[in-house]
Coordinates of N, CA and C in Angstrom, one line a residue:
X1359 N -11.9 -4.2 -44.9 CA -12.7 -4.6 -44.4 C -13.6 -4.6 -43.7
X1360 N -15.0 -4.0 -43.7 CA -16.3 -3.4 -43.1 C -17.0 -4.5 -42.6
X1361 N -17.3 -5.6 -43.5 CA -18.0 -6.3 -43.7 C -17.8 -8.0 -43.9
X1362 N -18.3 -8.8 -43.3 CA -17.5 -10.2 -43.3 C -18.4 -11.0 -44.3
X1363 N -19.7 -11.2 -43.0 CA -20.5 -12.2 -43.9 C -21.3 -11.8 -45.1
X1364 N -21.6 -10.4 -45.5 CA -22.0 -10.8 -46.4 C -21.2 -11.2 -47.9
X1365 N -19.8 -11.3 -47.7 CA -18.8 -11.7 -48.5 C -18.8 -12.9 -48.7
X1366 N -19.0 -13.5 -47.3 CA -18.9 -14.8 -46.9 C -20.1 -15.8 -47.6
X1367 N -21.3 -15.1 -47.5 CA -22.5 -15.6 -48.1 C -22.5 -15.6 -49.7
X1368 N -21.8 -14.5 -50.1 CA -22.1 -14.4 -51.4 C -21.3 -15.5 -52.2
X1369 N -20.1 -16.0 -51.4 CA -19.2 -16.8 -52.1 C -19.7 -18.2 -51.6
X1370 N -20.3 -18.6 -50.6 CA -20.2 -19.9 -49.8 C -21.4 -20.2 -49.2
X1371 N -22.6 -19.6 -49.9 CA -24.2 -19.6 -49.3 C -24.2 -21.3 -48.7
X1372 N -24.0 -22.3 -49.3 CA -24.7 -23.8 -48.9 C -23.6 -24.0 -47.7
X1373 N -22.5 -23.5 -47.5 CA -21.5 -23.7 -46.4 C -21.7 -23.3 -45.1
X1374 N -22.5 -21.9 -45.1 CA -22.4 -21.1 -43.9 C -24.1 -21.8 -43.2
X1375 N -24.2 -21.7 -41.6 CA -25.4 -21.6 -41.4 C -25.5 -20.2 -40.8
X1376 N -26.9 -19.3 -40.6 CA -26.9 -18.1 -40.2 C -27.2 -18.1 -38.8
X1377 N -27.3 -17.4 -37.7 CA -27.8 -17.1 -36.3 C -29.3 -16.7 -36.7
X1378 N -30.3 -16.9 -36.4 CA -31.5 -16.6 -36.3 C -32.0 -15.3 -35.1
X1379 N -31.2 -15.0 -34.4 CA -31.1 -14.3 -33.2 C -29.7 -13.1 -33.4
X1380 N -30.5 -11.8 -33.4 CA -29.5 -10.6 -32.9 C -28.7 -10.6 -32.0
X1381 N -27.3 -10.6 -32.0 CA -26.9 -10.4 -30.5 C -26.1 -8.4 -30.8
X1382 N -26.4 -8.5 -29.7 CA -25.2 -6.8 -29.4 C -23.9 -7.1 -29.5
X1383 N -23.2 -6.3 -30.0 CA -21.6 -6.1 -30.0 C -21.4 -5.2 -29.0
X1384 N -20.4 -5.6 -28.2 CA -20.0 -4.6 -26.9 C -18.5 -4.7 -27.4
X1385 N -17.7 -5.7 -27.8 CA -15.9 -5.6 -27.6 C -15.9 -3.8 -28.6
X1386 N -14.6 -4.2 -28.7 CA -13.9 -2.8 -30.0 C -13.9 -3.8 -31.1
X1387 N -13.6 -5.1 -31.2 CA -13.4 -5.6 -32.5 C -15.1 -5.9 -32.6
X1388 N -15.2 -5.6 -34.2 CA -16.6 -6.2 -34.4 C -16.4 -7.4 -35.9
X1389 N -15.4 -7.6 -36.3 CA -15.4 -8.8 -37.5 C -14.4 -9.6 -36.7
X1390 N -15.2 -10.7 -36.7 CA -14.0 -11.7 -36.5 C -14.5 -13.4 -36.6
X1391 N -13.3 -14.2 -36.8 CA -13.5 -15.5 -37.0 C -12.3 -16.1 -36.2
X1392 N -12.9 -17.3 -36.1 CA -12.2 -18.6 -35.0 C -12.6 -19.7 -34.8
X1393 N -11.8 -20.7 -34.5 CA -12.5 -22.3 -34.2 C -13.0 -21.7 -33.0
X1394 N -14.1 -22.7 -33.0 CA -15.2 -22.8 -31.9 C -14.9 -23.6 -30.8
X1395 N -14.6 -23.0 -29.4 CA -15.0 -23.6 -28.1 C -15.8 -23.2 -27.4
X1396 N -16.5 -24.7 -26.8 CA -18.2 -24.0 -26.0 C -17.9 -24.7 -24.7
X1397 N -18.4 -23.6 -23.9 CA -19.1 -23.7 -22.8 C -20.7 -24.2 -22.6
X1398 N -21.3 -24.7 -21.4 CA -22.8 -24.6 -21.2 C -22.5 -24.7 -19.9
X1399 N -23.3 -23.3 -19.8 CA -23.7 -23.0 -18.2 C -25.1 -22.1 -17.8
X1400 N -25.1 -21.9 -16.7 CA -26.6 -21.3 -16.1 C -25.9 -20.6 -15.0
X1401 N -26.0 -19.1 -15.2 CA -26.0 -18.4 -14.1 C -24.8 -18.9 -13.3
X1402 N -23.7 -19.3 -13.8 CA -22.1 -19.9 -13.1 C -20.8 -19.9 -13.9
X1403 N -20.6 -18.6 -14.0 CA -19.6 -18.2 -15.0 C -17.9 -19.3 -15.0
X1404 N -17.7 -20.2 -13.9 CA -16.8 -20.3 -13.8 C -15.8 -20.9 -14.5
X1405 N -16.5 -21.5 -15.7 CA -15.9 -22.2 -16.8 C -15.5 -21.7 -17.9
X1406 N -16.4 -20.1 -17.6 CA -15.7 -19.3 -18.5 C -14.6 -18.8 -18.2
X1407 N -14.2 -18.3 -16.9 CA -13.3 -17.8 -16.3 C -12.2 -19.0 -16.4
X1408 N -12.1 -20.1 -16.8 CA -11.1 -21.1 -16.9 C -10.4 -21.1 -17.8
X1409 N -11.2 -21.3 -18.8 CA -11.2 -21.3 -20.3 C -10.9 -19.9 -20.4
X1410 N -11.0 -18.8 -20.5 CA -10.0 -17.8 -20.7 C -8.7 -17.1 -20.3
X1411 N -8.6 -18.3 -19.2 CA -7.1 -17.9 -19.1 C -6.2 -18.7 -19.6
X1412 N -6.8 -19.6 -20.5 CA -5.7 -20.4 -21.6 C -5.4 -19.7 -22.8
X1413 N -4.6 -20.2 -23.6 CA -4.5 -19.6 -24.9 C -5.6 -20.1 -25.9
X1414 N -5.7 -18.8 -26.4 CA -6.8 -18.8 -27.3 C -6.8 -18.6 -28.3
X1415 N -5.0 -18.7 -28.9 CA -5.0 -18.4 -30.2 C -5.8 -18.7 -31.5
X1416 N -6.5 -17.9 -32.0 CA -7.2 -18.5 -33.2 C -8.8 -19.2 -33.2
X1417 N -9.2 -18.6 -31.7 CA -10.4 -19.6 -31.4 C -11.2 -18.4 -30.4
X1418 N -12.6 -18.9 -30.5 CA -13.9 -18.3 -30.0 C -14.5 -18.7 -29.2
X1419 N -14.7 -18.3 -27.7 CA -15.4 -19.1 -26.9 C -16.8 -18.5 -27.5
X1420 N -17.5 -20.0 -27.2 CA -19.3 -19.5 -27.6 C -19.7 -19.9 -26.2
X1421 N -20.3 -19.3 -25.4 CA -21.1 -19.6 -24.4 C -22.8 -19.9 -24.3
X1422 N -23.1 -21.3 -24.0 CA -24.3 -21.1 -23.9 C -24.7 -21.0 -22.8
X1423 N -25.4 -19.7 -22.0 CA -25.8 -19.4 -20.6 C -27.4 -19.6 -20.9
X1424 N -28.3 -20.5 -21.6 CA -29.5 -20.7 -22.0 C -30.3 -19.5 -22.0
X1425 N -29.8 -18.5 -22.2 CA -30.2 -16.9 -22.4 C -31.0 -16.0 -21.2
X1426 N -30.2 -17.0 -20.0 CA -30.6 -16.0 -18.9 C -30.3 -14.7 -18.9
X1427 N -31.2 -13.6 -18.9 CA -30.8 -12.2 -18.3 C -30.6 -12.0 -17.0
X1428 N -30.6 -13.2 -16.0 CA -30.4 -12.6 -14.4 C -29.3 -12.5 -14.0
X1429 N -28.0 -12.7 -14.9 CA -26.5 -12.7 -14.4 C -25.8 -12.7 -15.4
X1430 N -24.5 -11.8 -15.2 CA -23.4 -11.7 -16.7 C -22.7 -12.8 -16.0
X1431 N -22.3 -13.4 -17.3 CA -21.4 -14.4 -17.8 C -20.0 -14.0 -17.9
X1432 N -20.0 -13.1 -18.2 CA -18.4 -12.0 -18.7 C -18.6 -10.8 -18.0
X1433 N -17.5 -10.3 -17.4 CA -17.3 -9.2 -17.0 C -15.8 -8.3 -17.7
X1434 N -15.4 -7.3 -17.1 CA -14.2 -7.0 -17.7 C -12.5 -7.7 -16.9
X1435 N -12.9 -8.1 -16.0 CA -11.7 -9.0 -15.1 C -11.4 -10.3 -16.4
X1436 N -12.4 -10.4 -16.3 CA -12.3 -12.0 -17.1 C -12.4 -11.7 -18.8
X1437 N -12.9 -10.7 -19.3 CA -12.9 -10.1 -20.6 C -11.2 -9.7 -21.0
X1438 N -10.4 -9.1 -20.0 CA -9.1 -8.6 -20.2 C -8.2 -9.9 -19.9
X1439 N -8.7 -10.9 -19.5 CA -7.9 -12.1 -19.4 C -8.0 -13.0 -21.2
X1440 N -9.2 -12.7 -21.5 CA -9.4 -13.3 -23.0 C -8.4 -12.3 -24.1
X1441 N -7.9 -11.3 -23.5 CA -7.5 -10.0 -24.3 C -5.9 -10.6 -24.6
X1442 N -5.3 -10.7 -23.3 CA -4.1 -11.1 -22.9 C -3.7 -12.5 -23.2
X1443 N -5.1 -13.2 -23.5 CA -4.6 -14.7 -24.1 C -5.3 -14.9 -25.6
X1444 N -5.2 -13.9 -25.9 CA -5.0 -14.0 -27.5 C -6.2 -14.7 -28.1
X1445 N -8.0 -14.3 -27.1 CA -8.9 -15.3 -27.9 C -9.5 -14.0 -28.7
X1446 N -10.2 -14.5 -29.7 CA -10.5 -13.3 -30.4 C -11.6 -13.0 -30.4
X1447 N -12.8 -13.5 -29.5 CA -13.8 -13.1 -29.5 C -14.9 -14.4 -28.5
X1448 N -15.6 -13.9 -27.8 CA -16.6 -14.4 -27.1 C -17.9 -13.8 -27.6
X1449 N -18.7 -15.0 -26.8 CA -20.1 -14.9 -27.8 C -20.8 -15.8 -26.9
X1450 N -21.8 -14.9 -26.2 CA -22.7 -15.2 -24.9 C -24.1 -15.1 -25.2
X1451 N -25.1 -16.5 -25.2 CA -26.1 -16.8 -25.1 C -26.5 -16.7 -23.6
X1452 N -26.6 -15.0 -23.3 CA -26.7 -14.7 -21.9 C -26.1 -13.1 -21.8
X1453 N -26.0 -12.5 -20.7 CA -25.5 -11.2 -20.2 C -24.1 -11.0 -20.7
X1454 N -23.6 -9.9 -20.5 CA -22.4 -9.4 -19.7 C -22.6 -7.9 -18.9
X1455 N -21.6 -8.0 -18.0 CA -21.7 -6.7 -17.2 C -20.2 -5.9 -17.7
X1456 N -20.0 -4.6 -17.0 CA -18.8 -4.0 -17.6 C -19.2 -3.8 -19.0
X1457 N -19.9 -2.9 -19.6 CA -20.3 -3.2 -21.0 C -19.2 -1.9 -21.3
X1458 N -18.9 -0.9 -20.4 CA -18.0 0.3 -20.9 C -16.8 0.2 -21.2
X1459 N -16.3 -0.7 -20.2 CA -15.1 -1.3 -20.0 C -14.3 -2.3 -21.1
X1460 N -15.6 -3.4 -21.1 CA -15.3 -4.0 -22.5 C -15.5 -3.7 -23.8
X1461 N -16.0 -2.4 -23.9 CA -15.8 -1.8 -25.3 C -14.7 -1.1 -25.5
X1462 N -13.9 -0.7 -24.6 CA -12.8 -0.6 -25.0 C -11.5 -1.5 -25.2
X1463 N -11.9 -3.0 -25.0 CA -10.8 -4.2 -25.2 C -11.0 -4.8 -26.7
X1464 N -10.0 -4.9 -27.1 CA -9.6 -5.5 -28.3 C -9.8 -7.0 -28.3
X1465 N -11.2 -6.8 -28.2 CA -11.6 -8.5 -28.7 C -13.2 -8.4 -28.9
X1466 N -13.6 -8.9 -29.8 CA -15.0 -9.2 -30.2 C -16.0 -9.9 -29.0
X1467 N -17.0 -9.3 -28.4 CA -18.0 -9.4 -27.9 C -18.9 -9.3 -28.1
X1468 N -20.2 -10.9 -28.2 CA -21.5 -10.6 -28.4 C -22.3 -11.3 -27.4
X1469 N -23.4 -10.8 -27.2 CA -24.1 -11.1 -26.3 C -25.5 -10.9 -26.6
X1470 N -26.6 -10.9 -25.4 CA -27.6 -10.9 -25.6 C -27.9 -9.5 -25.1
X1471 N -27.6 -9.5 -24.0 CA -27.6 -7.9 -22.7 C -26.8 -7.4 -21.9
X1472 N -26.8 -6.9 -21.1 CA -26.2 -6.2 -20.0 C -26.9 -6.7 -18.8
X1473 N -26.5 -7.3 -17.7 CA -27.0 -7.0 -16.2 C -25.4 -6.9 -15.5
X1474 N -25.9 -6.0 -14.2 CA -24.4 -5.8 -13.5 C -24.2 -7.0 -12.3
X1475 N -25.2 -7.5 -12.5 CA -25.3 -8.8 -11.2 C -24.3 -9.8 -11.6
X1476 N -23.0 -10.2 -10.7 CA -22.4 -11.2 -11.0 C -22.8 -12.6 -10.7
X1477 N -22.4 -14.1 -11.5 CA -22.7 -14.8 -11.5 C -22.1 -15.7 -9.9
X1478 N -23.1 -16.7 -9.7 CA -22.6 -17.8 -8.5 C -21.0 -18.1 -9.0
X1479 N -19.9 -19.2 -8.2 CA -18.7 -19.3 -8.7 C -18.7 -20.7 -8.2
X1480 N -19.8 -21.8 -8.7 CA -19.9 -23.3 -8.4 C -19.0 -24.5 -8.9
X1481 N -18.5 -23.7 -10.0 CA -17.8 -24.9 -10.8 C -18.2 -25.3 -11.5
X1482 N -19.7 -25.4 -12.1 CA -21.0 -25.7 -12.3 C -20.9 -25.5 -14.4
X1483 N -20.9 -26.5 -15.0 CA -20.7 -26.4 -16.8 C -20.3 -27.4 -17.4
X1484 N -20.4 -27.1 -18.5 CA -19.8 -28.0 -19.4 C -18.7 -27.7 -20.1
X1485 N -17.6 -28.1 -20.8 CA -16.7 -27.7 -21.8 C -16.8 -28.3 -23.1
X1486 N -16.5 -27.9 -24.3 CA -16.3 -28.7 -25.4 C -17.2 -29.7 -25.7
X1487 N -18.3 -29.1 -25.9 CA -19.8 -30.1 -26.1 C -20.2 -29.3 -27.2
X1488 N -21.4 -30.0 -28.1 CA -22.4 -29.0 -28.9 C -23.6 -28.3 -28.0
X1489 N -23.3 -27.2 -28.6 CA -24.3 -26.0 -27.7 C -25.2 -25.9 -29.0
X1490 N -26.2 -25.5 -28.7 CA -27.3 -25.2 -29.8 C -28.3 -23.9 -29.0
X1491 N -28.4 -22.7 -29.7 CA -29.6 -21.2 -29.9 C -28.9 -20.7 -30.8
X1492 N -29.6 -19.6 -31.1 CA -30.1 -18.9 -32.2 C -30.3 -19.9 -33.4
X1493 N -30.8 -21.0 -33.4 CA -31.0 -22.2 -34.6 C -30.0 -22.3 -35.0
X1494 N -29.0 -22.5 -34.4 CA -27.3 -22.9 -35.0 C -26.5 -24.3 -33.8
X1495 N -26.0 -25.0 -34.8 CA -25.3 -25.8 -33.6 C -23.8 -25.8 -33.8
X1496 N -23.5 -25.3 -32.4 CA -22.1 -24.2 -32.5 C -21.3 -25.5 -32.0
X1497 N -20.4 -26.2 -32.9 CA -19.6 -27.6 -32.9 C -18.0 -27.6 -32.7
X1498 N -17.7 -27.7 -31.4 CA -16.3 -27.4 -31.5 C -15.4 -27.8 -32.4
X1499 N -14.8 -27.3 -32.8 CA -13.7 -27.7 -34.0 C -14.0 -27.1 -35.5
X1500 N -15.3 -26.5 -35.1 CA -16.0 -26.1 -36.3 C -15.4 -24.1 -36.6
X1501 N -16.0 -23.4 -37.7 CA -15.4 -22.0 -36.9 C -16.5 -21.3 -37.1
X1502 N -16.6 -20.3 -36.2 CA -17.8 -19.0 -36.2 C -17.2 -17.5 -36.9
X1503 N -18.0 -17.0 -37.3 CA -17.9 -16.0 -37.7 C -18.8 -14.6 -37.5
X1504 N -18.3 -13.2 -37.5 CA -19.3 -12.4 -36.7 C -19.1 -11.4 -37.5
X1505 N -19.8 -10.1 -37.7 CA -19.6 -9.0 -38.1 C -20.8 -8.0 -37.5
X1506 N -20.8 -6.9 -37.7 CA -22.1 -6.0 -37.9 C -23.5 -6.7 -38.1
X1507 N -23.5 -7.9 -39.0 CA -24.5 -8.4 -40.1 C -24.8 -9.5 -39.0
X1508 N -24.4 -10.1 -37.8 CA -24.7 -11.5 -37.4 C -23.8 -12.3 -37.2
X1509 N -24.0 -13.7 -36.7 CA -23.2 -14.6 -36.9 C -23.6 -15.8 -37.4
X1510 N -22.3 -16.6 -37.9 CA -22.4 -17.4 -38.9 C -21.0 -18.9 -38.7
X1511 N -21.7 -19.8 -38.8 CA -20.9 -21.2 -38.9 C -20.7 -22.0 -39.8
X1512 N -19.5 -22.5 -40.1 CA -19.1 -23.3 -41.2 C -18.6 -25.0 -40.5
X1513 N -18.4 -25.6 -41.0 CA -17.4 -26.8 -41.0 C -16.1 -26.4 -41.0
X1514 N -15.9 -25.8 -42.1 CA -14.4 -25.7 -42.0 C -13.6 -24.1 -42.3
X1515 N -12.6 -23.6 -42.2 CA -12.4 -22.4 -42.0 C -12.4 -21.8 -43.9
X1516 N -13.3 -20.8 -43.8 CA -13.4 -20.4 -45.5 C -12.9 -19.0 -45.5
X1517 N -12.5 -19.0 -46.9 CA -11.5 -18.0 -47.1 C -12.2 -16.8 -48.1
X1518 N -12.5 -15.6 -47.8 CA -12.9 -14.4 -48.5 C -11.9 -13.5 -48.6
X1519 N -11.4 -13.2 -50.0 CA -10.8 -11.9 -49.9 C -11.5 -10.5 -50.2
X1520 N -11.2 -9.4 -49.5 CA -11.8 -8.1 -49.4 C -11.8 -7.8 -50.9
X1521 N -13.3 -7.3 -51.3 CA -13.4 -7.0 -52.6 C -13.7 -5.2 -53.0

C-alpha cells in the first residue's frame, strides 16, 4: 500500500480529522498509524528524549513545539532510540536536525522543517496532555495516521484493507 489516507477517508469520512498543515516527511517510513502519546514543549527536548527511550510499540509521539523554527526537537541519536524502542513515528510541530541520518532510519518522522541547532535541556515540558496544532486536537489514546498525503486523527483505530 502506497497511500493510506485516501482509503481511510473513502471508508470513514466522518470519523477522521485532517491536519490543515503540510508536514515534511523525513524518516525512511512514510506510511504509519499508531496510538497518540503527546509532549508539549518549547525549545527544550528533554521530555521528547525521555519518552523515546521507553517502549513505543504501536505508538506515535506527537510533539507540540509551538511551531518554533529556532531549535531542533529531534536529532539522530534520539531518533535512533525511537527506532530501538519500536516507536512507529514522531510528528513534530517544530524542527528536526540530522535530516540526512534520520532519512535512513526505519521510522516515520514528520516536522515543519530543519534547524541544526540543538535545544536546551532544562527538563521543561508536559506529557500526555491534549495538544492542538494544524487545526487538530491530538488526544492521548486516540489514533493518528500519516502518509505522503498528510496527517489525520480518529478517536479509535480504523481498519482499511488495500484495494
